[in-house]
Coordinates of C-alpha atoms in Angstrom, one line a residue:
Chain A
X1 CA -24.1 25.7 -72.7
X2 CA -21.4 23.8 -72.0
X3 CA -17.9 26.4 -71.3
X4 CA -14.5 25.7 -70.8
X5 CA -12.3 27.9 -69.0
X6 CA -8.5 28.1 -69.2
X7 CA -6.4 30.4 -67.0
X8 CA -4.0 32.5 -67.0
X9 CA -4.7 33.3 -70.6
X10 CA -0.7 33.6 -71.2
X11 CA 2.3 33.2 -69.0
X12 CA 6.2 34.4 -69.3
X13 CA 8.3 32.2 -67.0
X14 CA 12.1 31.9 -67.2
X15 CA 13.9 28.8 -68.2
X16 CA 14.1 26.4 -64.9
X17 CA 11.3 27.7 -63.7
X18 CA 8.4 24.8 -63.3
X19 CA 5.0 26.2 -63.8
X20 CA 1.1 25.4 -64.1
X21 CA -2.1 25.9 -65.8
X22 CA -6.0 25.2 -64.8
X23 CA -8.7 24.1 -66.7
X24 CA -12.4 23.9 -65.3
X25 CA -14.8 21.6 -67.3
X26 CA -18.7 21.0 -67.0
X27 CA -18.6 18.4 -63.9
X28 CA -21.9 17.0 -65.1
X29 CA -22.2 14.1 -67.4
X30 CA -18.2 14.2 -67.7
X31 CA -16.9 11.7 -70.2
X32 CA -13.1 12.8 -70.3
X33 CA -10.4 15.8 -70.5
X34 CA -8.0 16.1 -73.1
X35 CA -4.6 18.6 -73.0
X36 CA -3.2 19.6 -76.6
X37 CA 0.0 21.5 -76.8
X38 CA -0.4 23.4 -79.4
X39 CA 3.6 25.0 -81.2
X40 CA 3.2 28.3 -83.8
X41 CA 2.6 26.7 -87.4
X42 CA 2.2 23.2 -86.0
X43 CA -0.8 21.1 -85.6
X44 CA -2.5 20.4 -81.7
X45 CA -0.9 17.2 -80.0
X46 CA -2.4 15.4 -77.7
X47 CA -0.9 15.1 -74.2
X48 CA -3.0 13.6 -71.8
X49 CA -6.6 12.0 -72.1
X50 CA -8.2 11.5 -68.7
X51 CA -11.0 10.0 -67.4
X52 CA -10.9 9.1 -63.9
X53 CA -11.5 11.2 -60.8
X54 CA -8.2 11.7 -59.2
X55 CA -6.2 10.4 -61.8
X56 CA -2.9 11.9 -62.5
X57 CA -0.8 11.7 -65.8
X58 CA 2.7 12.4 -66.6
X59 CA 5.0 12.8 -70.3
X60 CA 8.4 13.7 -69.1
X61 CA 8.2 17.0 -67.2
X62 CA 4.8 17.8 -68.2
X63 CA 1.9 15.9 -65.6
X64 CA -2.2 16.9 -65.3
X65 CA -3.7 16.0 -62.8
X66 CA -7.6 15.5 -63.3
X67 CA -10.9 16.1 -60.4
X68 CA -14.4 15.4 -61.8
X69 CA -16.5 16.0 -59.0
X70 CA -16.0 20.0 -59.1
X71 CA -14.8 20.4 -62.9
X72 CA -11.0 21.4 -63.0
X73 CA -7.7 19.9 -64.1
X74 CA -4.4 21.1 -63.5
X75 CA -1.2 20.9 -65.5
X76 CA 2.5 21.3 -64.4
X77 CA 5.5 21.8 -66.3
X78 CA 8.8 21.1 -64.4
X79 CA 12.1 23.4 -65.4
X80 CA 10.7 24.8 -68.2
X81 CA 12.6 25.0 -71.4
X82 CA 11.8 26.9 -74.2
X83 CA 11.0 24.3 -76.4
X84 CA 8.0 23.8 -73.8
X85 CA 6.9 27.0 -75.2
X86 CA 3.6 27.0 -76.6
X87 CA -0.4 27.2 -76.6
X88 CA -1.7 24.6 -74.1
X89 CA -5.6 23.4 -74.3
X90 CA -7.9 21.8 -72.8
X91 CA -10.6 20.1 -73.8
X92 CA -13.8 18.3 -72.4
X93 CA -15.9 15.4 -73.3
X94 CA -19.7 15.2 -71.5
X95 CA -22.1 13.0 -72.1
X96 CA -25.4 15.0 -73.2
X97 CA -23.4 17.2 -75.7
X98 CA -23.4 15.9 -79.0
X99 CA -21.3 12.9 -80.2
X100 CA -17.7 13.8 -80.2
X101 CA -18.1 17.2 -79.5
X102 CA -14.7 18.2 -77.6
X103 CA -15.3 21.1 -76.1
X104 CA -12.1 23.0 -75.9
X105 CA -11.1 26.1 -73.7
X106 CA -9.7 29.2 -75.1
X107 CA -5.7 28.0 -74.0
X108 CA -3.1 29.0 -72.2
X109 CA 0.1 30.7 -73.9
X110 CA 3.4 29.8 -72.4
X111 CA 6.3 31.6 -73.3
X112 CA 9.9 30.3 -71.6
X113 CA 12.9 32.4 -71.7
X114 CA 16.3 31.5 -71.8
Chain B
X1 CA 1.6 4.3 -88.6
X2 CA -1.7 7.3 -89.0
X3 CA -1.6 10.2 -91.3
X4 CA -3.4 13.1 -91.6
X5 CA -3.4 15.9 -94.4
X6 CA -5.0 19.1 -94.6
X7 CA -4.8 21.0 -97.9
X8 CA -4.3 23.9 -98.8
X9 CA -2.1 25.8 -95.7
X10 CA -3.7 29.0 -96.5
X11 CA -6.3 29.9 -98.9
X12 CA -7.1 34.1 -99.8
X13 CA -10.3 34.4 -101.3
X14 CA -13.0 37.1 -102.1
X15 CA -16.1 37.9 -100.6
X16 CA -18.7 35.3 -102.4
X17 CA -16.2 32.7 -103.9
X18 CA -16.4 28.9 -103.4
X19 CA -14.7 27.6 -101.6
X20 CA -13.0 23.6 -101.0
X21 CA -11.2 22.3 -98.0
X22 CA -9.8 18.5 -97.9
X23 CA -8.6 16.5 -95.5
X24 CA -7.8 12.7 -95.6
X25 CA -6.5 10.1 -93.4
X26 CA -4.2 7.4 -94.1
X27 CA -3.2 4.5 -91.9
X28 CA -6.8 3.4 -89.9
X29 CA -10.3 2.5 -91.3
X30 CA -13.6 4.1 -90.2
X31 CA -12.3 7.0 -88.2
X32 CA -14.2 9.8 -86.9
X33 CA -13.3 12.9 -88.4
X34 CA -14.0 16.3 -87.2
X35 CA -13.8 20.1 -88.4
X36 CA -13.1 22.7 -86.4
X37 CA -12.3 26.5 -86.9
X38 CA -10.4 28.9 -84.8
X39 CA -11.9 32.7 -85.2
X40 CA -9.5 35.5 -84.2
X41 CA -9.6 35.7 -80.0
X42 CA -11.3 32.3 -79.6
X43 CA -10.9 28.6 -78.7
X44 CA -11.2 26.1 -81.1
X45 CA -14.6 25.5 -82.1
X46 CA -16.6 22.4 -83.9
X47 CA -18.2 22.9 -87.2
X48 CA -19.1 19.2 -88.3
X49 CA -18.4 15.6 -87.2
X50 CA -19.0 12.5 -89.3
X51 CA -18.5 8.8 -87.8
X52 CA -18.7 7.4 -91.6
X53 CA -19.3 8.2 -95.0
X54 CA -22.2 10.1 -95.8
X55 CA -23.1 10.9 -92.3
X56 CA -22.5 14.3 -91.1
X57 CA -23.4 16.3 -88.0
X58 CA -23.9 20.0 -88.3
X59 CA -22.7 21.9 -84.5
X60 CA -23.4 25.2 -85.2
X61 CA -26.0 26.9 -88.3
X62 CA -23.5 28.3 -90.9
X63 CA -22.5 29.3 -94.3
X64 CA -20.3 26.1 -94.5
X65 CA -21.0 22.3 -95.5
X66 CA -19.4 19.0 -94.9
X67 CA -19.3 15.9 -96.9
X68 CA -17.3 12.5 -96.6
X69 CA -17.8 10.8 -100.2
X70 CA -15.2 8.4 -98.8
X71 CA -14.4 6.3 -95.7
X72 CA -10.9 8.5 -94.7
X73 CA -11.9 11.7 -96.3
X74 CA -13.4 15.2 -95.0
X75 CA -14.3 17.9 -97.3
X76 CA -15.5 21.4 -96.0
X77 CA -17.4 23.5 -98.3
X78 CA -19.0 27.0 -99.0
X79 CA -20.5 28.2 -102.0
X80 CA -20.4 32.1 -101.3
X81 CA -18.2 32.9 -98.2
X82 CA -18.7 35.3 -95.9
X83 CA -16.1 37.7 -94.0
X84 CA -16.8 36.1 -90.8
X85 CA -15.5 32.7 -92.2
X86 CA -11.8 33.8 -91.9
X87 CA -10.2 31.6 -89.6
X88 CA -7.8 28.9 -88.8
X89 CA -9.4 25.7 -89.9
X90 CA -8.8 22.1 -88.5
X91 CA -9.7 18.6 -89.9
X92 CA -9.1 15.6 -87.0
X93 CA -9.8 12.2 -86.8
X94 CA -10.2 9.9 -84.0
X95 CA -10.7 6.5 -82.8
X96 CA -11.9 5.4 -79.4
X97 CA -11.0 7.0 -76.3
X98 CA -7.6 8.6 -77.6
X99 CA -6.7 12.0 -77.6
X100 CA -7.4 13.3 -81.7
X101 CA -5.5 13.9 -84.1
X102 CA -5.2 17.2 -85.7
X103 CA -4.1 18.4 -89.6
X104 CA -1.7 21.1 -90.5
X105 CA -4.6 23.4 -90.7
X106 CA -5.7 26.0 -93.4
X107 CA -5.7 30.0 -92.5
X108 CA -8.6 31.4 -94.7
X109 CA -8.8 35.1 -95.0
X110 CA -11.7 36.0 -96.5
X111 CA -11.5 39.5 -98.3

């Protein structure tokens, strides 16, 4: 069974404050690793879609950063606002699964204070 | 530029009703289109995929259907629901190697 595991499962952080988020994936068969931000009564959207072992991303003050040979991504918000708060996921793509089956962890809540 | 709309935003319903989700895409041709649900403490979850119309691939055995009668629509079905099939619903399409893109989503308490 493929699993994807998110940590910490929420975070409080003060504005200014940069912060990040792991994500471990199934390293076998990997196809690619998706990160959603996710706002209250808003739909998921997409941040990052990576592919490449060692490849690193960047929107802004949000980068991931991306390793395929042990299964984890991380992703790093620099001075946090609070409009940066929100539900971040992850999601991963293997070959083996079925057909567009994204595989997505459980997220991680950010919260950002002013 | 792509759309995507997810109707209704939230749905009550009894025990044993039908019930009738829809989603459609506007703006791209032959999308793959996706449903997934979010049950209370859990990630996101997929329910059905369909890469075009009248093909559909079941994830996970369940009280729910999927059809696609047409090319940029998704319709999720039941015809007797279940308590456990409160959730927070998500239709999504996608198209290549691009990150998907997700409805509005419907929150369906079943009670």
């Amino acid at each position: 069974i493929l699993n994807v595991e998110q940590s910490p499962q929420s975070l409080h952080v003060q504005e200014g404050d940069s912060t990040n988020f792991t994500c471990s994936f199934p390293s076998s068969n990997f196809y690619a690793l998706h990160w959603y931000r996710w706002e209250t009564a808003k739909s998921p959207e997409a941040l990052f879609v990576m592919t490449l072992n060692g490849d690193e991303k960047k929107k802004g003050r949000i980068s991931a950063t991306l390793n395929t040979k042990e299964g984890y991504s991380y992703l790093y918000i620099k001075g946090s606002q609070p409009e940066d708060s929100a539900t971040y996921l992850c999601a991963s793509l293997n070959y083996g699964g079925s057909q567009g089956n994204l595989i997505f962890g459980k997220g991680t809540k950010l919260s950002v204070k002013p | 530029s792509q759309t995507i709309h997810q109707w209704p935003a939230t749905l009550v319903q009894p025990v044993g009703s039908p019930l009738s989700l829809e989603c459609t895409v506007e703006g791209t041709s032959n999308p793959n289109l996706y449903w997934y649900r979010q049950a209370a403490g859990r990630g996101l979850q997929l329910l059905f995929y369909s890469v075009g119309i009248g093909q559909i691939s079941s994830e996970v055995p369940q009280n729910l259907s999927a059809s696609r009668p047409q090319d940029r629509q998704f319709i999720l079905s039941s015809k007797k629901l279940l308590l456990s099939d409160s959730g927070f619903y998500l239709c999504a399409w996608s198209r290549g190697n691009y990150g998907y893109t997700f409805g509005s989503g419907t929150r369906l308490t079943v009670v």
